[in-house]
């Protein structure tokens, strides 16, 4: 697949995901995909998720159990070799305590053989970390 084709595919996949339809993302994952979350350790969505099954679980079960997200601005897409960089901003509300945060993000999507082989999410999710840290200190996590 050429660069224009890769860029178009990723734009379509992530535009649909922002309407709540993650099936296009899930259908485009390589079997050995790696999802890297930059949130500090101590939350259900911290760390690396390896393999299609774990990444699907992240999107369908873990993430919705932690927060609901809404895209605020049109995403910008930049392609370089086998990577598509997505720049955006969203608002998210925590399930645990109802707190709402508005934060920019960058996602780096690596493509291999037409499938998503790696996703790295870079976003200030410190509010999520604080909510889980407080619960751990109270003994309720």
MMTF fields as JSON, N, C-alpha, C and O atoms, coordinates in Angstrom:
{
  "mmtfVersion": "1.0.0",
  "mmtfProducer": "UNKNOWN",
  "numBonds": 563,
  "numAtoms": 564,
  "numGroups": 141,
  "numChains": 1,
  "numModels": 1,
  "chainsPerModel": [1],
  "groupsPerChain": [141],
  "chainIdList": ["A"],
  "bondAtomList": [4, 2, 8, 6, 12, 10, 16, 14, 20, 18, 24, 22, 28, 26, 32, 30, 36, 34, 40, 38, 44, 42, 48, 46, 52, 50, 56, 54, 60, 58, 64, 62, 68, 66, 72, 70, 76, 74, 80, 78, 84, 82, 88, 86, 92, 90, 96, 94, 100, 98, 104, 102, 108, 106, 112, 110, 116, 114, 120, 118, 124, 122, 128, 126, 132, 130, 136, 134, 140, 138, 144, 142, 148, 146, 152, 150, 156, 154, 160, 158, 164, 162, 168, 166, 172, 170, 176, 174, 180, 178, 184, 182, 188, 186, 192, 190, 196, 194, 200, 198, 204, 202, 208, 206, 212, 210, 216, 214, 220, 218, 224, 222, 228, 226, 232, 230, 236, 234, 240, 238, 244, 242, 248, 246, 252, 250, 256, 254, 260, 258, 264, 262, 268, 266, 272, 270, 276, 274, 280, 278, 284, 282, 288, 286, 292, 290, 296, 294, 300, 298, 304, 302, 308, 306, 312, 310, 316, 314, 320, 318, 324, 322, 328, 326, 332, 330, 336, 334, 340, 338, 344, 342, 348, 346, 352, 350, 356, 354, 360, 358, 364, 362, 368, 366, 372, 370, 376, 374, 380, 378, 384, 382, 388, 386, 392, 390, 396, 394, 400, 398, 404, 402, 408, 406, 412, 410, 416, 414, 420, 418, 424, 422, 428, 426, 432, 430, 436, 434, 440, 438, 444, 442, 448, 446, 452, 450, 456, 454, 460, 458, 464, 462, 468, 466, 472, 470, 476, 474, 480, 478, 484, 482, 488, 486, 492, 490, 496, 494, 500, 498, 504, 502, 508, 506, 512, 510, 516, 514, 520, 518, 524, 522, 528, 526, 532, 530, 536, 534, 540, 538, 544, 542, 548, 546, 552, 550, 556, 554, 560, 558],
  "bondOrderList": [1, 1, 1, 1, 1, 1, 1, 1, 1, 1, 1, 1, 1, 1, 1, 1, 1, 1, 1, 1, 1, 1, 1, 1, 1, 1, 1, 1, 1, 1, 1, 1, 1, 1, 1, 1, 1, 1, 1, 1, 1, 1, 1, 1, 1, 1, 1, 1, 1, 1, 1, 1, 1, 1, 1, 1, 1, 1, 1, 1, 1, 1, 1, 1, 1, 1, 1, 1, 1, 1, 1, 1, 1, 1, 1, 1, 1, 1, 1, 1, 1, 1, 1, 1, 1, 1, 1, 1, 1, 1, 1, 1, 1, 1, 1, 1, 1, 1, 1, 1, 1, 1, 1, 1, 1, 1, 1, 1, 1, 1, 1, 1, 1, 1, 1, 1, 1, 1, 1, 1, 1, 1, 1, 1, 1, 1, 1, 1, 1, 1, 1, 1, 1, 1, 1, 1, 1, 1, 1, 1],
  "groupList": [{"groupName": "UNK", "atomNameList": ["N", "CA", "C", "O"], "elementList": ["N", "C", "C", "O"], "formalChargeList": [0, 0, 0, 0], "bondAtomList": [1, 0, 2, 1, 3, 2], "bondOrderList": [1, 1, 2], "singleLetterCode": "X", "chemCompType": "L-PEPTIDE LINKING"}],
  "groupTypeList": [0, 0, 0, 0, 0, 0, 0, 0, 0, 0, 0, 0, 0, 0, 0, 0, 0, 0, 0, 0, 0, 0, 0, 0, 0, 0, 0, 0, 0, 0, 0, 0, 0, 0, 0, 0, 0, 0, 0, 0, 0, 0, 0, 0, 0, 0, 0, 0, 0, 0, 0, 0, 0, 0, 0, 0, 0, 0, 0, 0, 0, 0, 0, 0, 0, 0, 0, 0, 0, 0, 0, 0, 0, 0, 0, 0, 0, 0, 0, 0, 0, 0, 0, 0, 0, 0, 0, 0, 0, 0, 0, 0, 0, 0, 0, 0, 0, 0, 0, 0, 0, 0, 0, 0, 0, 0, 0, 0, 0, 0, 0, 0, 0, 0, 0, 0, 0, 0, 0, 0, 0, 0, 0, 0, 0, 0, 0, 0, 0, 0, 0, 0, 0, 0, 0, 0, 0, 0, 0, 0, 0],
  "groupIdList": [1, 2, 3, 4, 5, 6, 7, 8, 9, 10, 11, 12, 13, 14, 15, 16, 17, 18, 19, 20, 21, 22, 23, 24, 25, 26, 27, 28, 29, 30, 31, 32, 33, 34, 35, 36, 37, 38, 39, 40, 41, 42, 43, 44, 45, 46, 47, 48, 49, 50, 51, 52, 53, 54, 55, 56, 57, 58, 59, 60, 61, 62, 63, 64, 65, 66, 67, 68, 69, 70, 71, 72, 73, 74, 75, 76, 77, 78, 79, 80, 81, 82, 83, 84, 85, 86, 87, 88, 89, 90, 91, 92, 93, 94, 95, 96, 97, 98, 99, 100, 101, 102, 103, 104, 105, 106, 107, 108, 109, 110, 111, 112, 113, 114, 115, 116, 117, 118, 119, 120, 121, 122, 123, 124, 125, 126, 127, 128, 129, 130, 131, 132, 133, 134, 135, 136, 137, 138, 139, 140, 141],
  "secStructList": [7, 7, 2, 2, 2, 2, 2, 2, 2, 2, 2, 2, 2, 2, 2, 2, 2, 6, 6, 6, 7, 7, 2, 2, 2, 2, 2, 6, 3, 3, 3, 3, 3, 3, 3, 3, 3, 7, 1, 7, 1, 1, 1, 6, 6, 7, 3, 3, 3, 3, 1, 2, 2, 2, 2, 2, 2, 0, 0, 0, 0, 0, 2, 2, 2, 2, 3, 3, 3, 3, 3, 7, 1, 7, 7, 3, 3, 3, 3, 3, 6, 6, 3, 3, 3, 3, 3, 3, 3, 3, 3, 3, 3, 3, 6, 6, 6, 7, 7, 3, 3, 3, 3, 3, 3, 3, 3, 3, 3, 3, 3, 3, 6, 6, 3, 3, 3, 3, 3, 3, 3, 3, 3, 7, 7, 2, 2, 2, 2, 2, 2, 2, 2, 2, 2, 2, 2, 2, 6, 7, 7],
  "xCoordList": [0.863, 0.0, 0.905, 1.883, 0.581, 1.392, 1.018, 0.039, 1.811, 1.611, 0.228, -0.4, -0.245, -1.569, -2.66, -3.618, -2.512, -3.478, -3.478, -4.534, -2.287, -2.169, -2.806, -3.569, -2.501, -3.055, -4.577, -5.254, -5.113, -6.575, -7.22, -8.274, -6.591, -7.131, -7.164, -8.177, -6.079, -6.012, -6.997, -7.657, -7.11, -8.092, -9.5, -10.261, -9.84, -11.176, -11.405, -12.454, -10.431, -10.547, -10.765, -11.67, -9.945, -10.008, -11.14, -11.596, -11.595, -12.785, -13.998, -14.829, -14.104, -15.202, -15.088, -16.097, -13.866, -13.668, -14.142, -14.647, -13.988, -14.411, -15.918, -16.418, -16.648, -18.108, -18.548, -19.741, -17.552, -17.863, -17.786, -17.995, -17.491, -17.4, -15.942, -15.184, -15.551, -14.175, -13.966, -12.846, -15.016, -14.867, -13.866, -13.156, -13.785, -12.829, -11.391, -10.497, -11.165, -9.835, -9.527, -8.457, -10.453, -10.236, -9.999, -9.168, -10.733, -10.573, -9.229, -8.797, -8.569, -7.306, -6.071, -4.957, -6.259, -5.132, -4.408, -5.036, -3.083, -2.284, -2.418, -2.723, -2.199, -2.315, -1.353, -1.68, -0.18, 0.832, 0.941, 2.011, -0.139, -0.163, 0.254, 0.037, 0.859, 1.243, 0.597, 0.755, -0.131, -0.698, 0.081, 0.165, 0.655, 1.445, 0.705, 0.423, 0.399, -0.252, 0.787, 1.54, 0.829, 1.839, 1.347, 2.039, 0.168, -0.324, 0.51, 0.922, 0.753, 1.528, 0.923, -0.289, 1.77, 1.302, 0.325, 0.447, -0.643, -1.578, -3.024, -3.894, -3.304, -4.682, -4.933, -3.98, -6.188, -6.468, -5.975, -5.807, -5.738, -5.314, -3.837, -3.417, -3.05, -1.613, -0.841, -1.247, 0.28, 1.217, 1.033, 0.413, 1.592, 1.544, 0.551, 0.452, -0.173, -1.126, -0.653, -0.588, -0.325, 0.312, -0.619, -1.157, -0.795, -1.643, -3.028, -3.546, -3.608, -4.914, -5.984, -6.787, -6.005, -7.028, -6.93, -7.948, -5.712, -5.541, -5.897, -6.491, -5.545, -5.859, -7.368, -7.943, -8.002, -9.462, -10.111, -11.065, -9.612, -10.136, -9.938, -10.805, -8.808, -8.545, -9.64, -10.223, -9.914, -10.892, -12.34, -13.142, -12.674, -14.078, -14.505, -15.674, -13.55, -13.916, -13.196, -13.843, -11.871, -11.111, -11.363, -11.757, -11.14, -11.283, -12.685, -12.793, -13.76, -15.096, -15.372, -16.222, -14.672, -14.884, -14.176, -14.461, -13.258, -12.479, -13.009, -13.156, -13.302, -13.724, -14.462, -14.299, -15.278, -15.906, -15.207, -14.922, -14.932, -14.173, -15.02, -15.847, -14.801, -15.457, -14.43, -13.754, -14.324, -13.393, -13.876, -15.061, -12.967, -13.346, -12.987, -13.688, -11.943, -11.513, -11.185, -10.893, -11.229, -10.841, -9.403, -8.525, -9.186, -7.845, -6.984, -7.48, -5.689, -4.715, -3.904, -3.553, -3.614, -2.888, -1.602, -1.607, -0.502, 0.797, 1.359, 1.335, 1.857, 2.424, 3.914, 4.382, 4.634, 6.087, 6.473, 6.363, 6.917, 7.307, 6.175, 5.121, 6.37, 5.348, 4.528, 3.855, 4.582, 3.871, 2.898, 3.191, 1.733, 0.783, 0.657, 0.377, 0.866, 0.752, -0.578, -0.882, -1.366, -2.675, -2.584, -2.171, -2.973, -2.964, -4.413, -5.119, -4.853, -6.233, -6.397, -5.429, -7.641, -7.972, -9.319, -10.231, -9.437, -10.714, -11.039, -10.218, -12.254, -12.723, -13.115, -13.727, -12.758, -13.125, -13.639, -13.19, -14.597, -15.219, -14.949, -15.194, -14.445, -14.096, -15.34, -16.225, -15.406, -16.496, -16.417, -17.447, -15.22, -14.986, -15.518, -16.093, -15.328, -15.726, -16.435, -16.769, -16.671, -17.392, -16.57, -17.105, -15.299, -14.448, -14.265, -14.181, -14.206, -14.057, -12.786, -12.456, -12.076, -10.817, -10.824, -11.398, -10.186, -10.008, -8.51, -7.774, -8.055, -6.62, -6.305, -7.053, -5.203, -4.711, -4.047, -3.685, -3.896, -3.227, -2.495, -2.75, -1.585, -0.917, -0.951, -0.593, -1.379, -1.307, -0.358, -0.444, 0.538, 1.456, 1.065, 1.136, 0.657, 0.169, 1.214, 1.56, 1.71, 2.667, 1.92, 1.141, 2.179, 1.529, 2.566, 3.678, 2.182, 3.031, 2.149, 1.189, 2.476, 1.718, 0.236, -0.623, -0.06, -1.434, -2.247, -3.418, -1.646, -2.355, -1.672, -0.495, -2.415, -1.861, -1.032, -1.555, 0.281, 1.163, 1.525, 1.957, 1.345, 1.678, 0.897, 0.737, 0.418, -0.267, 0.387, 0.472, 0.845, 1.379, 0.517, 0.394, -0.076, -0.913, -0.13, 0.364, -0.022, 0.644, -0.402, -0.835, -0.804, -1.825, -1.684, -1.298, -1.999, -2.003, -3.259, -4.349, -3.088, -4.198, -3.979, -4.405, -3.311, -2.968, -4.21, -4.166, -5.317, -6.559, -7.037, -7.573, -6.846, -7.216, -6.306, -6.775, -5.023, -4.071, -4.441, -4.453, -4.742, -5.094, -6.336, -6.382, -7.339, -8.568, -8.281, -8.835, -7.419, -7.103, -6.137, -6.214, -5.239, -4.327, -5.121, -4.859, -6.101, -6.93, -7.71, -7.841, -8.226, -8.972, -8.068, -8.471, -6.84, -5.895, -5.548, -5.414, -5.403, -5.091, -6.246, -6.044, -7.463, -8.657, -8.939, -9.79, -8.23, -8.429, -9.624, -10.1, -10.128, -11.325, -11.042, -11.985, -9.791, -9.51, -9.231, -8.97],
  "yCoordList": [-1.177, 0.0, 1.235, 1.29, 2.215, 3.435, 4.394, 4.175, 5.453, 6.384, 7.032, 7.191, 7.404, 8.036, 7.047, 7.425, 5.795, 4.768, 4.521, 4.384, 4.465, 4.279, 5.444, 5.243, 6.656, 7.847, 7.855, 8.126, 7.559, 7.516, 6.465, 6.703, 5.304, 4.22, 4.633, 4.437, 5.198, 5.596, 6.728, 6.72, 7.697, 8.779, 8.208, 8.607, 7.291, 6.679, 5.894, 6.022, 5.088, 4.257, 5.12, 4.855, 6.145, 6.947, 7.973, 8.401, 8.369, 9.221, 8.432, 8.955, 7.178, 6.327, 6.012, 5.947, 5.818, 5.52, 6.684, 6.469, 7.894, 9.052, 9.218, 10.063, 8.427, 8.405, 7.251, 6.997, 6.548, 5.428, 4.078, 3.052, 4.051, 2.799, 2.336, 2.734, 1.499, 1.007, -0.237, -0.74, -0.74, -1.98, -1.808, -2.758, -0.622, -0.436, -0.469, -0.964, 0.054, -0.037, -1.502, -1.998, -2.184, -3.575, -4.483, -5.39, -4.233, -5.036, -4.791, -5.602, -3.696, -3.329, -3.656, -3.291, -4.338, -4.666, -5.924, -6.92, -5.867, -7.062, -7.994, -7.533, -9.271, -10.236, -9.916, -10.136, -9.403, -9.126, -7.626, -7.148, -6.9, -5.453, -5.125, -5.908, -3.946, -3.455, -2.087, -1.195, -1.929, -0.632, -0.141, -0.832, 1.064, 1.64, 2.852, 3.804, 2.805, 3.915, 4.616, 3.962, 5.932, 6.677, 7.124, 7.885, 6.67, 7.015, 6.275, 5.136, 6.922, 6.32, 4.984, 4.789, 4.074, 2.783, 2.99, 3.934, 2.087, 2.129, 2.28, 2.442, 2.23, 2.299, 1.1, 0.473, 0.776, -0.342, -0.102, -1.053, 1.174, 1.469, 1.868, 2.45, 1.562, 1.854, 0.736, -0.426, 1.105, 0.112, -0.26, 0.462, -1.416, -1.927, -3.082, -3.901, -3.126, -4.195, -4.875, -4.242, -6.154, -6.86, -7.936, -8.753, -7.919, -8.899, -8.345, -7.514, -8.817, -8.316, -8.469, -7.558, -9.596, -9.834, -8.816, -8.298, -8.532, -7.56, -6.149, -5.397, -5.772, -4.432, -4.289, -3.241, -5.333, -5.309, -5.142, -4.375, -5.847, -5.73, -4.31, -3.777, -3.712, -2.323, -1.398, -0.618, -1.49, -0.59, -0.895, 0.024, -2.163, -2.525, -2.641, -2.435, -2.973, -3.168, -2.204, -1.498, -2.174, -1.375, 0.12, 0.774, 0.664, 2.104, 2.6, 3.589, 1.968, 2.439, 2.307, 3.024, 1.406, 1.263, 2.366, 2.577, 3.065, 4.116, 5.503, 6.336, 5.767, 7.115, 7.068, 6.142, 8.095, 8.296, 9.468, 10.478, 9.328, 10.319, 10.91, 10.224, 12.194, 12.861, 13.743, 14.554, 13.574, 14.368, 15.813, 16.064, 16.767, 18.183, 18.945, 19.89, 18.574, 19.308, 18.32, 17.156, 18.775, 17.852, 17.383, 18.163, 16.125, 15.571, 15.999, 16.238, 16.09, 16.341, 15.07, 14.416, 14.731, 13.502, 13.842, 14.635, 13.237, 13.416, 12.019, 11.162, 11.8, 10.477, 10.61, 11.556, 9.636, 9.574, 8.103, 7.391, 7.655, 6.264, 5.326, 5.333, 4.518, 3.539, 4.012, 3.211, 5.311, 5.849, 6.955, 7.783, 6.936, 8.044, 8.654, 7.96, 9.952, 10.681, 11.407, 12.158, 11.173, 11.815, 12.819, 12.484, 14.049, 15.11, 15.534, 15.827, 15.566, 15.926, 16.45, 16.646, 16.668, 17.091, 16.481, 16.451, 15.996, 15.437, 15.854, 16.408, 15.561, 15.774, 14.397, 13.605, 14.114, 12.815, 12.976, 13.835, 12.119, 12.113, 10.767, 9.716, 10.808, 9.59, 8.897, 9.544, 7.603, 6.802, 6.804, 6.871, 6.733, 6.585, 7.749, 7.536, 8.997, 10.145, 11.272, 12.291, 11.11, 12.113, 13.333, 14.25, 13.376, 14.506, 14.542, 13.502, 15.747, 15.929, 16.712, 17.669, 16.29, 16.917, 17.131, 16.34, 18.199, 18.474, 18.491, 19.276, 17.623, 17.483, 17.22, 16.515, 17.783, 17.406, 16.029, 15.567, 15.392, 14.092, 13.936, 14.652, 12.983, 12.541, 11.02, 10.392, 10.438, 8.988, 8.712, 9.343, 7.772, 7.37, 5.951, 5.02, 5.805, 4.529, 3.989, 4.656, 2.805, 2.173, 1.121, 0.33, 1.135, 0.213, -0.788, -0.415, -2.053, -3.1, -4.046, -4.607, -4.216, -5.095, -4.731, -5.612, -3.436, -2.95, -2.996, -2.618, -3.455, -3.537, -2.671, -2.333, -2.319, -1.537, -2.474, -3.419, -2.197, -3.063, -2.451, -3.158, -1.129, -0.483, 0.822, 1.567, 1.077, 2.328, 2.87, 2.173, 4.111, 4.772, 5.994, 6.866, 6.061, 7.192, 8.075, 7.613, 9.351, 10.332, 11.384, 12.162, 11.401, 12.328, 12.505, 11.581, 13.691, 13.959, 13.331, 13.9, 12.166, 11.45, 11.383, 10.437, 12.401, 12.424, 12.393, 11.839, 12.98, 12.942, 11.517, 11.205, 10.656, 9.244, 8.598, 7.881, 8.853, 8.316, 8.746, 7.92, 10.028, 10.529, 9.843, 9.512, 9.627, 8.966, 7.55, 7.115, 6.827, 5.456, 5.425, 4.524, 6.381, 6.452, 6.702, 6.081, 7.625, 7.918, 6.67, 6.397, 5.918, 4.698, 3.652, 2.954, 3.54, 2.57, 2.921, 2.034, 4.207, 4.64, 4.382, 4.119, 4.462, 4.199, 2.702, 2.28, 1.899, 0.464, -0.011, -1.125, 0.812, 0.423, 0.081, -0.065, -0.052, -0.415, -1.821, -2.317],
  "zCoordList": [0.0, 0.0, 0.0, 0.746, -0.829, -0.895, 0.245, 0.958, 0.4, 1.52, 1.497, 2.544, 0.316, 0.211, 0.635, 1.309, 0.24, 0.633, 2.135, 2.753, 2.713, 4.166, 4.898, 5.843, 4.471, 5.122, 5.038, 6.029, 3.861, 3.691, 4.572, 5.162, 4.662, 5.491, 6.961, 7.633, 7.464, 8.875, 9.156, 10.196, 8.255, 8.437, 8.558, 9.439, 7.691, 7.716, 9.003, 9.635, 9.386, 10.593, 11.829, 12.62, 11.999, 13.222, 13.204, 14.264, 12.033, 11.969, 12.445, 13.188, 12.019, 12.474, 13.966, 14.667, 14.447, 15.876, 16.739, 17.841, 16.259, 17.042, 17.1, 17.842, 16.33, 16.449, 17.347, 17.513, 17.93, 18.817, 18.136, 18.784, 16.845, 16.1, 16.066, 15.181, 17.025, 17.087, 16.231, 16.148, 15.598, 14.826, 13.696, 13.365, 13.092, 12.004, 12.524, 11.839, 13.725, 14.327, 14.62, 14.266, 15.259, 15.669, 14.461, 14.512, 13.374, 12.154, 11.473, 10.654, 11.799, 11.144, 11.978, 11.603, 13.101, 13.971, 13.511, 13.15, 13.527, 13.285, 14.49, 15.59, 14.304, 15.407, 16.549, 17.715, 16.222, 17.245, 17.551, 17.928, 17.393, 17.63, 19.064, 19.989, 19.221, 20.547, 20.741, 19.908, 21.844, 22.218, 23.428, 24.444, 23.314, 24.404, 24.955, 24.228, 26.229, 26.915, 27.782, 28.502, 27.717, 28.471, 29.838, 30.514, 30.265, 31.595, 32.644, 32.426, 33.768, 34.848, 35.29, 35.206, 35.757, 36.274, 37.427, 38.208, 37.512, 38.627, 38.215, 39.07, 36.901, 36.429, 35.514, 35.052, 35.248, 34.334, 32.911, 32.148, 32.542, 31.175, 31.084, 30.084, 32.116, 32.12, 31.435, 31.466, 30.816, 30.318, 28.872, 28.091, 28.53, 27.165, 27.087, 28.001, 25.987, 25.722, 24.444, 23.39, 24.531, 23.432, 22.887, 23.634, 21.581, 20.908, 20.632, 21.378, 19.556, 19.107, 20.183, 20.387, 20.866, 21.894, 23.035, 23.495, 23.488, 24.587, 24.147, 24.92, 22.913, 22.42, 22.202, 22.498, 21.689, 21.571, 22.933, 23.071, 23.943, 25.298, 25.837, 26.53, 25.52, 25.936, 25.402, 26.156, 24.102, 23.484, 23.877, 24.047, 24.021, 24.223, 25.685, 26.011, 26.572, 27.97, 28.92, 29.694, 28.862, 29.827, 29.69, 30.655, 28.499, 28.321, 28.681, 29.406, 28.216, 28.615, 30.109, 30.639, 30.799, 32.24, 33.023, 34.202, 32.368, 33.026, 32.694, 33.588, 31.414, 31.01, 29.682, 28.887, 29.463, 28.158, 27.493, 28.136, 26.205, 25.453, 24.335, 23.735, 24.066, 22.944, 22.244, 22.877, 20.935, 20.126, 20.079, 19.859, 20.285, 20.307, 19.052, 18.69, 18.394, 17.213, 16.116, 16.391, 14.872, 13.797, 13.995, 14.363, 13.749, 13.893, 12.716, 11.615, 12.97, 11.911, 11.753, 12.735, 10.52, 10.216, 9.477, 8.536, 9.909, 9.268, 9.01, 9.893, 7.817, 7.517, 7.257, 6.623, 7.767, 7.574, 7.52, 8.519, 6.374, 6.163, 6.566, 5.93, 7.612, 8.01, 9.206, 9.853, 9.502, 10.67, 10.258, 9.396, 10.906, 10.783, 12.171, 13.148, 12.24, 13.502, 13.486, 12.56, 14.526, 14.655, 15.792, 16.902, 15.505, 16.509, 16.715, 15.75, 17.958, 18.241, 19.654, 20.389, 20.006, 21.357, 21.706, 20.88, 22.933, 23.351, 24.78, 25.51, 25.124, 26.486, 27.005, 26.287, 28.261, 28.807, 30.226, 30.986, 30.554, 31.873, 32.528, 31.935, 33.75, 34.467, 35.002, 35.563, 34.829, 35.376, 36.896, 37.567, 37.441, 38.873, 39.704, 40.771, 39.216, 40.049, 39.299, 39.903, 38.002, 37.235, 36.848, 36.225, 37.194, 36.819, 35.303, 34.65, 34.761, 33.319, 33.029, 33.729, 31.987, 31.583, 30.073, 29.324, 29.642, 28.221, 27.943, 28.541, 27.032, 26.81, 25.336, 24.658, 24.84, 23.512, 23.594, 24.676, 22.453, 22.408, 21.081, 20.112, 21.074, 19.861, 19.878, 20.875, 18.778, 18.604, 17.449, 16.395, 17.656, 16.595, 16.192, 16.994, 14.953, 14.431, 13.463, 12.488, 13.721, 12.805, 11.986, 12.518, 10.687, 9.756, 9.246, 8.874, 9.236, 8.678, 7.885, 8.414, 6.63, 5.729, 5.703, 5.665, 5.723, 5.613, 6.893, 6.89, 8.0, 9.27, 10.323, 10.194, 11.359, 12.463, 13.33, 13.921, 13.4, 14.177, 15.531, 16.441, 15.658, 16.925, 17.049, 16.082, 18.263, 18.587, 19.851, 20.863, 19.788, 20.973, 21.235, 20.376, 22.411, 22.802, 23.758, 24.787, 23.407, 24.259, 24.624, 23.773, 25.893, 26.365, 27.866, 28.581, 28.33, 29.767, 30.368, 30.301, 30.944, 31.588, 33.097, 33.76, 33.624, 35.04, 35.931, 37.029, 35.47, 36.237, 36.47, 37.534, 35.485, 35.639, 36.679, 37.564, 36.571, 37.537, 38.958, 39.87, 39.15, 40.487, 41.043, 42.228, 40.202, 40.655, 41.139, 42.149, 40.425, 40.825, 41.999, 42.834, 42.077, 43.213, 44.496, 45.526, 44.426, 45.594, 46.023, 47.217, 45.051, 45.374, 46.0, 46.93, 45.492, 46.048, 47.492, 48.335, 47.772, 49.122, 50.076, 51.261, 49.54, 50.363, 50.458, 51.241, 49.665, 49.686, 48.888, 49.104, 47.96, 47.219, 45.772, 44.994, 45.377, 43.989, 43.882, 42.786]
}
